[in-house]
XYZ file of C-alpha atoms in Angstrom:
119
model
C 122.242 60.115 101.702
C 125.794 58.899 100.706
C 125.368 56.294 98.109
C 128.289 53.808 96.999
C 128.977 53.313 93.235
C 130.714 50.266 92.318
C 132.344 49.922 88.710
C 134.668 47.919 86.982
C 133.277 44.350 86.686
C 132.703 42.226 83.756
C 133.394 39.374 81.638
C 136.542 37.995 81.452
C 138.235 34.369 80.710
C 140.246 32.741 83.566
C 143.457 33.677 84.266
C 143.151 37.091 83.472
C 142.887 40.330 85.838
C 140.789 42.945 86.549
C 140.210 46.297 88.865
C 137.402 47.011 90.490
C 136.709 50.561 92.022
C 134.092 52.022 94.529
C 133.197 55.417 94.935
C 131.510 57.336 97.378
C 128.836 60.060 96.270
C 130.105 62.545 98.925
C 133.842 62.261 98.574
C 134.048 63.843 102.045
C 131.847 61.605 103.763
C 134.004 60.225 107.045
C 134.121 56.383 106.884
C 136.331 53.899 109.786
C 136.285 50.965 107.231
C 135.774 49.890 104.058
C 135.398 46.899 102.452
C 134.486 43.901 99.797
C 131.989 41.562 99.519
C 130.658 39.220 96.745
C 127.307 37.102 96.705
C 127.243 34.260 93.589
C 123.918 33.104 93.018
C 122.001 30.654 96.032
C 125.233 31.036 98.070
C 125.414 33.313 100.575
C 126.940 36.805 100.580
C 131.141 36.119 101.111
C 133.883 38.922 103.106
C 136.301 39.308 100.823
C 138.421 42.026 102.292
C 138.399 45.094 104.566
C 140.980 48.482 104.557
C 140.977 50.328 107.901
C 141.551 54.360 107.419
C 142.994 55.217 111.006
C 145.071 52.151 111.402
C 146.051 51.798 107.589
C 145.966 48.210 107.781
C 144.076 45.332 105.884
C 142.627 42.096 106.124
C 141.306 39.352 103.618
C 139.732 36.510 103.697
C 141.622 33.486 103.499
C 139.921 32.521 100.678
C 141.191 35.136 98.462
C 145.186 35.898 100.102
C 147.115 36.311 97.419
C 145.110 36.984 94.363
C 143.321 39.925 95.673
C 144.312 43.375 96.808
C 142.789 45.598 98.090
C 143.698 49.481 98.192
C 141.793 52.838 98.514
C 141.874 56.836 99.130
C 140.091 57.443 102.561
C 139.859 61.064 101.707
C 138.642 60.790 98.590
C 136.481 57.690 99.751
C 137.774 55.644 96.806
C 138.164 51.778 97.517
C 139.276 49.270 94.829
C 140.170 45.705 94.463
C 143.017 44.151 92.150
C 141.841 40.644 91.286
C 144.196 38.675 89.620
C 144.377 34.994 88.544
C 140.687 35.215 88.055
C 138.852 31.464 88.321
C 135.300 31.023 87.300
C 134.494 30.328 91.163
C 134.878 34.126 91.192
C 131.982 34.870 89.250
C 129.637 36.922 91.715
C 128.266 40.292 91.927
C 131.239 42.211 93.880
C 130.037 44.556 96.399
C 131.520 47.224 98.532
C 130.313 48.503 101.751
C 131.024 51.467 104.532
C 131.767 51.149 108.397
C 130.924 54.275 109.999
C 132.177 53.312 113.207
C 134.030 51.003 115.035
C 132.920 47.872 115.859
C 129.510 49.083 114.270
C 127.606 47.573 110.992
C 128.563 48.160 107.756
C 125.994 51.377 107.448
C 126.390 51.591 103.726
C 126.592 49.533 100.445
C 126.627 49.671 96.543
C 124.629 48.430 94.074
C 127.261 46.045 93.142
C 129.399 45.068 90.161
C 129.180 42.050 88.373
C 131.929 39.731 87.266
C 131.548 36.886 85.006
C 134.649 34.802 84.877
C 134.331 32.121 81.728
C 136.657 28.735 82.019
């Protein structure tokens, strides 16, 4: 089975940036969608953005317009996320996820990444 490998977290102090990347185990694995997620502890688990392959287009929560990007390789099945401005309200474990098809669930997801963001 495809698995999804996220990297790139850690701790950093507010204000600063950081990249995190996703990789797919089977770079030729066919996906419609990909996209971000992050859960913080007792909240629930939060969209943070989502790349469509065919369409080339994006989306993002409202939340997060303007301080994150995200970007990716559909043939490669590499997805990443540009976080900048980084606030401590962004410390979660960062998560990314696979839609096989459209309008279907997202099939597949990592392990996740954490990021720590101190004040």
């Amino acid at each position: 089975q495809v698995q999804l490998v996220e990297s790139g977290g850690g701790l950093v102090r507010a204000g600063g940036s950081l990249r995190l990347s996703c990789a797919a185990s089977d770079s030729t694995f066919g996906t419609y969608a990909m996209a971000w997620f992050r859960q913080a502890p007792g909240k629930e688990r939060e969209f943070l953005a989502r790349i469509f392959w065919s369409a080339r287009s994006k989306s993002y929560a409202d939340a997060v317009k303007g301080r994150f990007t995200i970007s990716g390789d559909n043939v490669k099945n590499m997805l990443f996320l540009q976080i900048n401005d980084l606030k401590p309200e962004d410390t979660a474990t960062y998560y990314c996820a696979a839609q096989l098809k459209n309008g279907g669930p997202y099939d597949l997801w990592g392990q996740g990444t954490q990021v720590t963001v101190s004040s």
